[in-house]
Amino acid sequence: MFFKKIIENNIIPTILILLIPIFAIFSIFALEFNLFLLTVLFLLLIIIKKEFFYFKNNFFYLFIIFYFYILVNFSIQSDKSTLSVIFYFRYLLYILAISYFFLHVQKLFNNFLKTIFFLLIILNLDSTFQFIFDFNIIGMPLEEAWRVSSFFGDELILGSFIFRLLPFLFFLLLCDNLYINKKIIFSLIFFSIFVIFLSGERSSLLLTFLYCFLLSIIFYKKEYSNIYKYFIALFLILITLTLFFSKDLRFRYYEQPLNDLLNTNYDPNKHTLANIEKKNNIYFFSGQHENYLITGYRMFKDNIIFGVGPRNYRISCKDKKYNLNSFSCSTHPHNFYIQIFAETGLIGALFLVITYFWLLFSFFKKKNLKSKSLKINYILISFYLSALWPVIPSGNFFNNWLSILTYLPLSILFYKKFKIEK
């Protein structure tokens, strides 16, 4: 009886969930351990109450099929020093656990949105402070002159972190019971986008622009038109002034991309595609990225059905029949699709490709956005269309931190689904 009371105590899941975005900044170990405890509580409650219907949904079935495929693929082909693939199913349990407690703990969902709201205010102010003074409020210096990182330190992932929390700010716009002025939320959204710009993460900035563009197609209304125009004009002025006064950011967003595309500053014996005859001197994002892409494509072409094994790019890239030069190797090929095709083959890639086409279909089909539920759907659809955008450098598909943050917005979808079914 006492054990059951501890499990059903709402204070514990409340604390664990509210700490998720904070731990995502300071410690991946604390984040994983926190989510593990949350999942254990969730599973115990499901067993005690026999509420197994939470597992009965199409996404759960599809995810499990994909998981078992990569698990079998991993057991046959992959280097066994990397065991995280075995526990890939945990991301699904994390999402279900979070959505379950959103449903069962009063005001937890609202408090989670408020936590993200105030956390982003602090993070944005600290990032701006670091940009101006070269160190943040706790004395952490800039790691690179053109890369603001705030509390992330030498982990240059500030822009990626903010981008993956933006859906929660858009959810805030739909909440009328939090008593936060809509103009303040809009201000925080645009301030957050500006900080992504300061982070120097070009991929995250492009994905953010794409996300905002997709949302503007769906949600642009007359009552918001003046707010849109005002903030967009202010944002463009702010970026223009920042680029004018900061030679470091001018280098990051103008000179460096131009150098990367034309490969002008690289040693031709090291960074160019030495084994590929090119008709011009223009590269896909950079000679380095094109190395990765071609190396990944060679792996896929040689292992079309099953790939070289999950997280095995880092091993197979050393093989002379795949690599172009000594700079073809990395932990991953810096593109989700090339990585999935190379590591899991056509079968594994079908899950990602079909998902993306389903998102496109859902986005463009006839819509009536009068209900809040549909608005939430389109906030999520637009986010995943952006986060999974094919033609841009990206992180490691199997990376723990990146996977947790990418899956996190789905907790809102399940929360909404469970709320309807309850």
Tab-separated table of C-alpha atoms in Angstrom:
chain	number	residue	atom	x	y	z
A	1	MET	CA	0.000	0.000	0.000
A	2	PHE	CA	2.778	2.423	0.941
A	3	PHE	CA	4.670	1.523	-2.245
A	4	LYS	CA	1.562	2.210	-4.326
A	5	LYS	CA	1.109	5.635	-2.680
A	6	ILE	CA	4.697	6.564	-3.543
A	7	ILE	CA	4.156	5.565	-7.172
A	8	GLU	CA	0.898	7.506	-7.415
A	9	ASN	CA	2.352	10.607	-5.755
A	10	ASN	CA	2.007	13.397	-8.295
A	11	ILE	CA	4.896	15.403	-6.875
A	12	ILE	CA	7.534	12.995	-8.202
A	13	PRO	CA	6.453	12.968	-11.892
A	14	THR	CA	5.858	16.719	-11.728
A	15	ILE	CA	9.434	17.388	-10.633
A	16	LEU	CA	10.870	14.905	-13.128
A	17	ILE	CA	8.990	16.396	-16.081
A	18	LEU	CA	9.680	20.022	-15.199
A	19	LEU	CA	13.396	19.199	-15.001
A	20	ILE	CA	13.534	17.760	-18.544
A	21	PRO	CA	14.385	21.000	-20.437
A	22	ILE	CA	16.807	22.071	-17.686
A	23	PHE	CA	18.722	18.775	-17.713
A	24	ALA	CA	18.799	18.928	-21.526
A	25	ILE	CA	21.073	21.965	-21.123
A	26	PHE	CA	23.354	20.838	-18.338
A	27	SER	CA	23.672	17.027	-18.399
A	28	ILE	CA	22.673	14.311	-20.872
A	29	PHE	CA	23.272	11.704	-18.127
A	30	ALA	CA	20.889	13.509	-15.744
A	31	LEU	CA	18.373	13.865	-18.579
A	32	GLU	CA	18.472	10.153	-19.436
A	33	PHE	CA	18.321	9.097	-15.766
A	34	ASN	CA	15.435	11.486	-15.139
A	35	LEU	CA	13.482	10.065	-18.089
A	36	PHE	CA	14.319	6.510	-17.007
A	37	LEU	CA	12.768	7.138	-13.568
A	38	LEU	CA	9.741	8.719	-15.207
A	39	THR	CA	9.343	5.689	-17.499
A	40	VAL	CA	9.593	3.250	-14.583
A	41	LEU	CA	6.823	5.143	-12.743
A	42	PHE	CA	4.713	5.129	-15.887
A	43	LEU	CA	5.110	1.381	-16.471
A	44	LEU	CA	4.371	0.551	-12.832
A	45	LEU	CA	1.170	2.608	-12.930
A	46	ILE	CA	0.124	1.030	-16.215
A	47	ILE	CA	0.606	-2.448	-14.733
A	48	ILE	CA	-1.131	-1.610	-11.424
A	49	LYS	CA	-4.121	0.011	-13.143
A	50	LYS	CA	-4.057	-2.351	-16.140
A	51	GLU	CA	-4.321	0.598	-18.550
A	52	PHE	CA	-2.629	-1.120	-21.480
A	53	PHE	CA	-4.723	0.769	-24.023
A	54	TYR	CA	-2.035	3.490	-23.953
A	55	PHE	CA	0.052	1.197	-26.140
A	56	LYS	CA	-2.722	0.663	-28.691
A	57	ASN	CA	-2.037	3.206	-31.429
A	58	ASN	CA	-0.611	3.125	-34.947
A	59	PHE	CA	2.487	5.154	-34.087
A	60	PHE	CA	3.387	2.679	-31.342
A	61	TYR	CA	3.074	-0.281	-33.725
A	62	LEU	CA	5.088	1.415	-36.485
A	63	PHE	CA	7.805	2.454	-34.048
A	64	ILE	CA	8.084	-1.083	-32.648
A	65	ILE	CA	8.402	-2.552	-36.155
A	66	PHE	CA	11.164	-0.064	-36.995
A	67	TYR	CA	12.870	-0.773	-33.666
A	68	PHE	CA	12.897	-4.545	-34.173
A	69	TYR	CA	14.253	-4.086	-37.675
A	70	ILE	CA	17.222	-1.958	-36.532
A	71	LEU	CA	17.724	-4.299	-33.550
A	72	VAL	CA	18.032	-7.357	-35.813
A	73	ASN	CA	20.173	-5.381	-38.246
A	74	PHE	CA	22.383	-4.246	-35.365
A	75	SER	CA	22.774	-7.765	-33.940
A	76	ILE	CA	23.941	-9.070	-37.311
A	77	GLN	CA	26.116	-6.266	-38.659
A	78	SER	CA	26.995	-3.522	-36.218
A	79	ASP	CA	30.034	-3.000	-34.030
A	80	LYS	CA	28.926	-4.165	-30.573
A	81	SER	CA	30.850	-1.432	-28.763
A	82	THR	CA	27.886	0.845	-29.471
A	83	LEU	CA	24.939	-0.522	-27.496
A	84	SER	CA	22.618	2.504	-27.536
A	85	VAL	CA	20.729	1.110	-30.542
A	86	ILE	CA	19.532	-1.798	-28.354
A	87	PHE	CA	17.711	0.689	-26.117
A	88	TYR	CA	16.309	2.826	-28.945
A	89	PHE	CA	12.773	1.791	-27.882
A	90	ARG	CA	13.196	3.998	-24.793
A	91	TYR	CA	12.346	7.151	-26.766
A	92	LEU	CA	8.854	5.810	-27.380
A	93	LEU	CA	8.422	5.027	-23.677
A	94	TYR	CA	9.698	8.513	-22.765
A	95	ILE	CA	7.030	10.120	-24.932
A	96	LEU	CA	4.244	7.896	-23.627
A	97	ALA	CA	5.312	8.496	-20.020
A	98	ILE	CA	5.381	12.285	-20.399
A	99	SER	CA	1.987	12.389	-22.135
A	100	TYR	CA	0.516	10.029	-19.501
A	101	PHE	CA	1.501	12.334	-16.642
A	102	PHE	CA	0.374	15.415	-18.580
A	103	LEU	CA	-3.046	13.765	-18.587
A	104	HIS	CA	-3.121	12.587	-14.978
A	105	VAL	CA	-1.370	15.385	-13.074
A	106	GLN	CA	-3.438	18.546	-12.850
A	107	LYS	CA	-1.906	21.623	-14.526
A	108	LEU	CA	1.342	19.753	-15.284
A	109	PHE	CA	1.101	20.455	-19.016
A	110	ASN	CA	0.595	24.184	-18.396
A	111	ASN	CA	3.446	24.274	-15.888
A	112	PHE	CA	5.718	22.482	-18.366
A	113	LEU	CA	4.978	25.144	-20.997
A	114	LYS	CA	5.661	27.871	-18.427
A	115	THR	CA	8.972	26.217	-17.506
A	116	ILE	CA	10.074	26.262	-21.146
A	117	PHE	CA	8.853	29.859	-21.491
A	118	PHE	CA	10.935	31.156	-18.572
A	119	LEU	CA	13.898	28.912	-19.398
A	120	LEU	CA	14.089	30.343	-22.921
A	121	ILE	CA	13.925	33.884	-21.539
A	122	ILE	CA	16.931	33.145	-19.304
A	123	LEU	CA	18.784	31.317	-22.081
A	124	ASN	CA	18.188	34.117	-24.587
A	125	LEU	CA	19.263	36.856	-22.182
A	126	ASP	CA	22.369	34.896	-21.211
A	127	SER	CA	23.240	34.275	-24.875
A	128	THR	CA	22.899	37.957	-25.714
A	129	PHE	CA	25.061	38.831	-22.717
A	130	GLN	CA	27.704	36.339	-23.889
A	131	PHE	CA	27.620	37.770	-27.422
A	132	ILE	CA	28.230	41.304	-26.119
A	133	PHE	CA	30.804	40.567	-23.407
A	134	ASP	CA	32.424	37.310	-24.706
A	135	PHE	CA	31.383	35.413	-21.553
A	136	ASN	CA	28.019	34.517	-20.030
A	137	ILE	CA	26.529	35.345	-16.638
A	138	ILE	CA	28.408	32.508	-14.893
A	139	GLY	CA	31.697	33.311	-16.633
A	140	MET	CA	31.658	30.705	-19.419
A	141	PRO	CA	33.617	32.156	-22.367
A	142	LEU	CA	32.826	31.994	-26.069
A	143	GLU	CA	34.302	28.811	-27.531
A	144	GLU	CA	34.457	30.382	-30.993
A	145	ALA	CA	34.187	34.073	-31.838
A	146	TRP	CA	31.152	33.494	-34.072
A	147	ARG	CA	29.407	30.757	-32.015
A	148	VAL	CA	27.415	31.795	-28.940
A	149	SER	CA	26.716	28.720	-26.780
A	150	SER	CA	25.484	30.114	-23.417
A	151	PHE	CA	25.299	27.382	-20.732
A	152	PHE	CA	26.149	24.648	-23.270
A	153	GLY	CA	29.828	25.675	-23.178
A	154	ASP	CA	31.949	23.764	-25.690
A	155	GLU	CA	28.842	21.850	-26.863
A	156	LEU	CA	27.840	24.089	-29.770
A	157	ILE	CA	24.181	23.030	-29.842
A	158	LEU	CA	22.359	26.117	-28.543
A	159	GLY	CA	20.579	26.758	-31.861
A	160	SER	CA	19.499	23.135	-32.213
A	161	PHE	CA	18.124	23.162	-28.659
A	162	ILE	CA	16.054	26.325	-29.159
A	163	PHE	CA	14.737	25.161	-32.538
A	164	ARG	CA	13.404	21.949	-30.970
A	165	LEU	CA	11.641	23.866	-28.206
A	166	LEU	CA	9.936	26.340	-30.549
A	167	PRO	CA	6.819	24.125	-30.986
A	168	PHE	CA	6.101	24.558	-27.273
A	169	LEU	CA	6.120	28.347	-27.666
A	170	PHE	CA	3.606	28.042	-30.498
A	171	PHE	CA	1.487	25.787	-28.262
A	172	LEU	CA	1.554	28.621	-25.726
A	173	LEU	CA	-0.196	30.853	-28.253
A	174	LEU	CA	-3.136	28.450	-28.173
A	175	CYS	CA	-3.431	28.411	-24.371
A	176	ASP	CA	-5.852	30.990	-23.038
A	177	ASN	CA	-5.591	29.967	-19.397
A	178	LEU	CA	-1.904	30.784	-18.804
A	179	TYR	CA	-2.428	34.550	-18.729
A	180	ILE	CA	0.657	35.293	-20.808
A	181	ASN	CA	0.142	38.084	-23.304
A	182	LYS	CA	0.295	36.888	-26.940
A	183	LYS	CA	2.609	39.763	-27.880
A	184	ILE	CA	5.068	38.654	-25.182
A	185	ILE	CA	5.017	35.112	-26.599
A	186	PHE	CA	5.579	36.460	-30.128
A	187	SER	CA	8.443	38.569	-28.783
A	188	LEU	CA	10.049	35.513	-27.187
A	189	ILE	CA	9.664	33.513	-30.413
A	190	PHE	CA	11.456	36.146	-32.471
A	191	PHE	CA	14.032	36.734	-29.742
A	192	SER	CA	14.703	32.980	-29.733
A	193	ILE	CA	15.157	32.967	-33.517
A	194	PHE	CA	17.625	35.842	-33.166
A	195	VAL	CA	19.605	33.831	-30.588
A	196	ILE	CA	19.671	30.877	-33.004
A	197	PHE	CA	21.241	33.341	-35.431
A	198	LEU	CA	23.812	34.347	-32.774
A	199	SER	CA	24.611	30.662	-32.155
A	200	GLY	CA	26.118	30.469	-35.638
A	201	GLU	CA	24.280	27.189	-36.317
A	202	ARG	CA	23.410	27.726	-39.959
A	203	SER	CA	21.448	24.488	-40.307
A	204	SER	CA	19.292	25.281	-37.256
A	205	LEU	CA	18.655	28.795	-38.567
A	206	LEU	CA	17.565	27.497	-41.989
A	207	LEU	CA	15.292	24.899	-40.360
A	208	THR	CA	13.790	27.611	-38.147
A	209	PHE	CA	13.064	29.825	-41.140
A	210	LEU	CA	11.442	26.861	-42.895
A	211	TYR	CA	9.352	26.080	-39.801
A	212	CYS	CA	8.132	29.662	-39.463
A	213	PHE	CA	7.367	29.809	-43.188
A	214	LEU	CA	5.264	26.633	-43.020
A	215	LEU	CA	3.400	27.911	-39.966
A	216	SER	CA	2.737	31.263	-41.645
A	217	ILE	CA	1.058	29.429	-44.543
A	218	ILE	CA	-1.248	27.651	-42.129
A	219	PHE	CA	-1.931	30.261	-39.460
A	220	TYR	CA	-1.628	33.620	-41.186
A	221	LYS	CA	-4.751	35.572	-40.282
A	222	LYS	CA	-5.816	39.180	-40.460
A	223	GLU	CA	-5.811	39.578	-36.690
A	224	TYR	CA	-2.137	38.526	-36.582
A	225	SER	CA	-0.987	40.269	-39.754
A	226	ASN	CA	0.204	43.467	-38.068
A	227	ILE	CA	2.096	41.461	-35.420
A	228	TYR	CA	3.754	39.348	-38.134
A	229	LYS	CA	4.785	42.387	-40.143
A	230	TYR	CA	6.078	44.262	-37.095
A	231	PHE	CA	8.219	41.431	-35.750
A	232	ILE	CA	9.555	40.372	-39.158
A	233	ALA	CA	10.606	43.957	-39.913
A	234	LEU	CA	12.204	44.281	-36.463
A	235	PHE	CA	13.970	40.946	-36.849
A	236	LEU	CA	15.436	41.863	-40.253
A	237	ILE	CA	16.652	45.213	-38.946
A	238	LEU	CA	18.236	43.523	-35.919
A	239	ILE	CA	20.056	40.921	-38.039
A	240	THR	CA	21.242	43.567	-40.517
A	241	LEU	CA	22.655	45.751	-37.733
A	242	THR	CA	24.277	42.754	-36.040
A	243	LEU	CA	25.981	41.658	-39.270
A	244	PHE	CA	27.104	45.229	-39.922
A	245	PHE	CA	28.809	45.571	-36.526
A	246	SER	CA	30.078	41.985	-36.093
A	247	LYS	CA	32.805	40.875	-38.495
A	248	ASP	CA	32.800	37.430	-36.845
A	249	LEU	CA	29.162	36.806	-37.741
A	250	ARG	CA	29.730	38.239	-41.232
A	251	PHE	CA	32.461	35.639	-41.633
A	252	ARG	CA	30.185	32.875	-40.303
A	253	TYR	CA	27.186	33.704	-42.490
A	254	TYR	CA	28.823	35.125	-45.612
A	255	GLU	CA	32.510	34.425	-46.079
A	256	GLN	CA	32.645	30.911	-44.585
A	257	PRO	CA	29.612	29.526	-46.507
A	258	LEU	CA	31.052	30.991	-49.724
A	259	ASN	CA	34.413	29.403	-48.972
A	260	ASP	CA	32.711	26.097	-48.168
A	261	LEU	CA	30.636	26.075	-51.338
A	262	LEU	CA	33.581	26.922	-53.544
A	263	ASN	CA	36.150	25.078	-51.434
A	264	THR	CA	38.509	28.030	-51.776
A	265	ASN	CA	40.282	27.797	-48.430
A	266	TYR	CA	40.932	24.055	-48.254
A	267	ASP	CA	44.060	22.116	-49.004
A	268	PRO	CA	43.269	20.448	-52.351
A	269	ASN	CA	45.134	17.314	-51.253
A	270	LYS	CA	42.988	16.893	-48.166
A	271	HIS	CA	39.537	18.428	-48.342
A	272	THR	CA	38.526	18.231	-51.992
A	273	LEU	CA	36.920	15.197	-53.517
A	274	ALA	CA	40.199	13.770	-54.716
A	275	ASN	CA	38.737	10.674	-56.345
A	276	ILE	CA	35.785	12.371	-58.009
A	277	GLU	CA	35.987	14.318	-61.248
A	278	LYS	CA	33.888	17.458	-60.862
A	279	LYS	CA	32.909	19.676	-63.766
A	280	ASN	CA	32.822	22.728	-61.514
A	281	ASN	CA	34.212	23.888	-58.206
A	282	ILE	CA	30.879	24.102	-56.378
A	283	TYR	CA	30.144	21.737	-53.498
A	284	PHE	CA	27.040	20.636	-51.624
A	285	PHE	CA	27.370	22.894	-48.542
A	286	SER	CA	31.129	22.130	-48.446
A	287	GLY	CA	33.744	19.749	-49.773
A	288	GLN	CA	33.762	18.105	-46.336
A	289	HIS	CA	30.001	17.486	-46.349
A	290	GLU	CA	30.135	16.217	-49.905
A	291	ASN	CA	32.816	13.751	-48.808
A	292	TYR	CA	30.414	12.368	-46.212
A	293	LEU	CA	27.469	12.196	-48.609
A	294	ILE	CA	29.357	10.382	-51.359
A	295	THR	CA	30.927	7.998	-48.834
A	296	GLY	CA	27.460	7.231	-47.413
A	297	TYR	CA	26.050	6.768	-50.908
A	298	ARG	CA	28.801	4.259	-51.734
A	299	MET	CA	27.920	2.293	-48.593
A	300	PHE	CA	24.258	2.211	-49.591
A	301	LYS	CA	25.028	1.232	-53.205
A	302	ASP	CA	27.089	-1.703	-51.928
A	303	ASN	CA	24.494	-2.706	-49.278
A	304	ILE	CA	21.171	-1.636	-50.787
A	305	ILE	CA	18.731	-3.769	-48.791
A	306	PHE	CA	20.121	-3.785	-45.238
A	307	GLY	CA	22.881	-1.131	-45.196
A	308	VAL	CA	26.127	-1.470	-43.261
A	309	GLY	CA	24.427	-1.590	-39.832
A	310	PRO	CA	23.091	1.069	-37.392
A	311	ARG	CA	25.803	3.474	-36.205
A	312	ASN	CA	28.317	1.673	-38.449
A	313	TYR	CA	29.137	4.588	-40.742
A	314	ARG	CA	32.035	5.474	-38.416
A	315	ILE	CA	33.480	1.977	-38.959
A	316	SER	CA	32.733	1.434	-42.654
A	317	CYS	CA	34.028	4.861	-43.700
A	318	LYS	CA	37.554	3.558	-43.060
A	319	ASP	CA	37.121	1.000	-45.834
A	320	LYS	CA	38.972	2.088	-48.979
A	321	LYS	CA	36.125	1.016	-51.253
A	322	TYR	CA	33.864	3.605	-49.596
A	323	ASN	CA	35.987	6.561	-48.564
A	324	LEU	CA	37.313	9.289	-50.828
A	325	ASN	CA	40.183	10.452	-48.646
A	326	SER	CA	41.196	10.748	-45.015
A	327	PHE	CA	38.436	13.323	-44.444
A	328	SER	CA	35.590	11.008	-45.435
A	329	CYS	CA	35.273	9.611	-41.906
A	330	SER	CA	33.128	10.879	-39.051
A	331	THR	CA	30.729	9.396	-36.516
A	332	HIS	CA	27.912	9.991	-39.029
A	333	PRO	CA	27.495	11.483	-42.527
A	334	HIS	CA	25.814	14.686	-41.288
A	335	ASN	CA	22.524	14.003	-43.067
A	336	PHE	CA	19.660	11.920	-41.642
A	337	TYR	CA	18.661	10.400	-44.966
A	338	ILE	CA	22.142	9.481	-46.150
A	339	GLN	CA	22.802	7.972	-42.706
A	340	ILE	CA	19.602	5.898	-42.685
A	341	PHE	CA	20.095	4.690	-46.265
A	342	ALA	CA	23.767	3.851	-45.613
A	343	GLU	CA	23.309	2.233	-42.197
A	344	THR	CA	19.880	0.571	-42.402
A	345	GLY	CA	19.475	0.155	-46.164
A	346	LEU	CA	16.340	0.522	-48.237
A	347	ILE	CA	14.147	-1.298	-45.701
A	348	GLY	CA	15.098	0.996	-42.821
A	349	ALA	CA	14.964	4.118	-44.985
A	350	LEU	CA	11.406	3.346	-46.083
A	351	PHE	CA	10.166	4.129	-42.556
A	352	LEU	CA	11.685	7.626	-42.675
A	353	VAL	CA	10.742	8.366	-46.299
A	354	ILE	CA	7.123	7.180	-45.909
A	355	THR	CA	6.805	9.213	-42.705
A	356	TYR	CA	8.010	12.337	-44.482
A	357	PHE	CA	5.616	11.882	-47.418
A	358	TRP	CA	2.773	11.272	-44.966
A	359	LEU	CA	3.656	14.576	-43.263
A	360	LEU	CA	3.625	16.351	-46.634
A	361	PHE	CA	0.261	14.834	-47.508
A	362	SER	CA	-1.168	15.826	-44.113
A	363	PHE	CA	0.145	19.366	-44.502
A	364	PHE	CA	-1.356	20.010	-47.936
A	365	LYS	CA	-4.707	18.269	-47.565
A	366	LYS	CA	-7.825	20.380	-47.062
A	367	LYS	CA	-7.878	21.795	-43.574
A	368	ASN	CA	-10.278	23.592	-41.300
A	369	LEU	CA	-8.328	25.109	-38.443
A	370	LYS	CA	-11.191	26.245	-36.272
A	371	SER	CA	-10.452	23.611	-33.621
A	372	LYS	CA	-7.489	23.886	-31.270
A	373	SER	CA	-6.794	20.181	-31.785
A	374	LEU	CA	-6.148	20.642	-35.514
A	375	LYS	CA	-3.961	23.658	-34.839
A	376	ILE	CA	-1.795	21.517	-32.551
A	377	ASN	CA	-1.564	18.919	-35.315
A	378	TYR	CA	-0.286	21.454	-37.814
A	379	ILE	CA	2.211	22.943	-35.380
A	380	LEU	CA	3.641	19.425	-35.026
A	381	ILE	CA	3.428	18.548	-38.728
A	382	SER	CA	5.236	21.772	-39.669
A	383	PHE	CA	7.896	21.105	-37.058
A	384	TYR	CA	8.655	17.586	-38.277
A	385	LEU	CA	8.603	18.659	-41.927
A	386	SER	CA	11.336	21.119	-40.933
A	387	ALA	CA	13.307	18.915	-38.518
A	388	LEU	CA	13.401	16.074	-41.079
A	389	TRP	CA	14.054	18.311	-44.092
A	390	PRO	CA	16.232	16.166	-46.410
A	391	VAL	CA	18.626	18.600	-48.108
A	392	ILE	CA	20.518	20.095	-45.204
A	393	PRO	CA	23.327	18.983	-42.889
A	394	SER	CA	21.988	17.365	-39.732
A	395	GLY	CA	23.145	15.561	-36.600
A	396	ASN	CA	23.406	11.880	-35.838
A	397	PHE	CA	20.015	10.173	-36.231
A	398	PHE	CA	20.806	7.861	-33.290
A	399	ASN	CA	22.252	10.562	-31.009
A	400	ASN	CA	20.678	10.403	-27.511
A	401	TRP	CA	20.289	14.133	-26.862
A	402	LEU	CA	19.074	14.930	-30.370
A	403	SER	CA	16.601	12.037	-30.382
A	404	ILE	CA	15.076	13.009	-27.030
A	405	LEU	CA	14.503	16.618	-28.086
A	406	THR	CA	13.221	15.662	-31.533
A	407	TYR	CA	10.698	13.178	-30.135
A	408	LEU	CA	9.684	15.445	-27.219
A	409	PRO	CA	6.983	17.486	-29.054
A	410	LEU	CA	5.161	14.210	-29.823
A	411	SER	CA	4.246	14.051	-26.139
A	412	ILE	CA	1.716	16.817	-26.884
A	413	LEU	CA	0.145	14.722	-29.646
A	414	PHE	CA	-0.264	11.711	-27.363
A	415	TYR	CA	-1.512	13.898	-24.523
A	416	LYS	CA	-4.211	15.280	-26.809
A	417	LYS	CA	-5.068	11.768	-28.072
A	418	PHE	CA	-5.305	10.277	-24.566
A	419	LYS	CA	-7.389	13.223	-23.369
A	420	ILE	CA	-9.971	12.559	-26.084
A	421	GLU	CA	-10.052	8.803	-25.405
A	422	LYS	CA	-10.203	9.083	-21.615
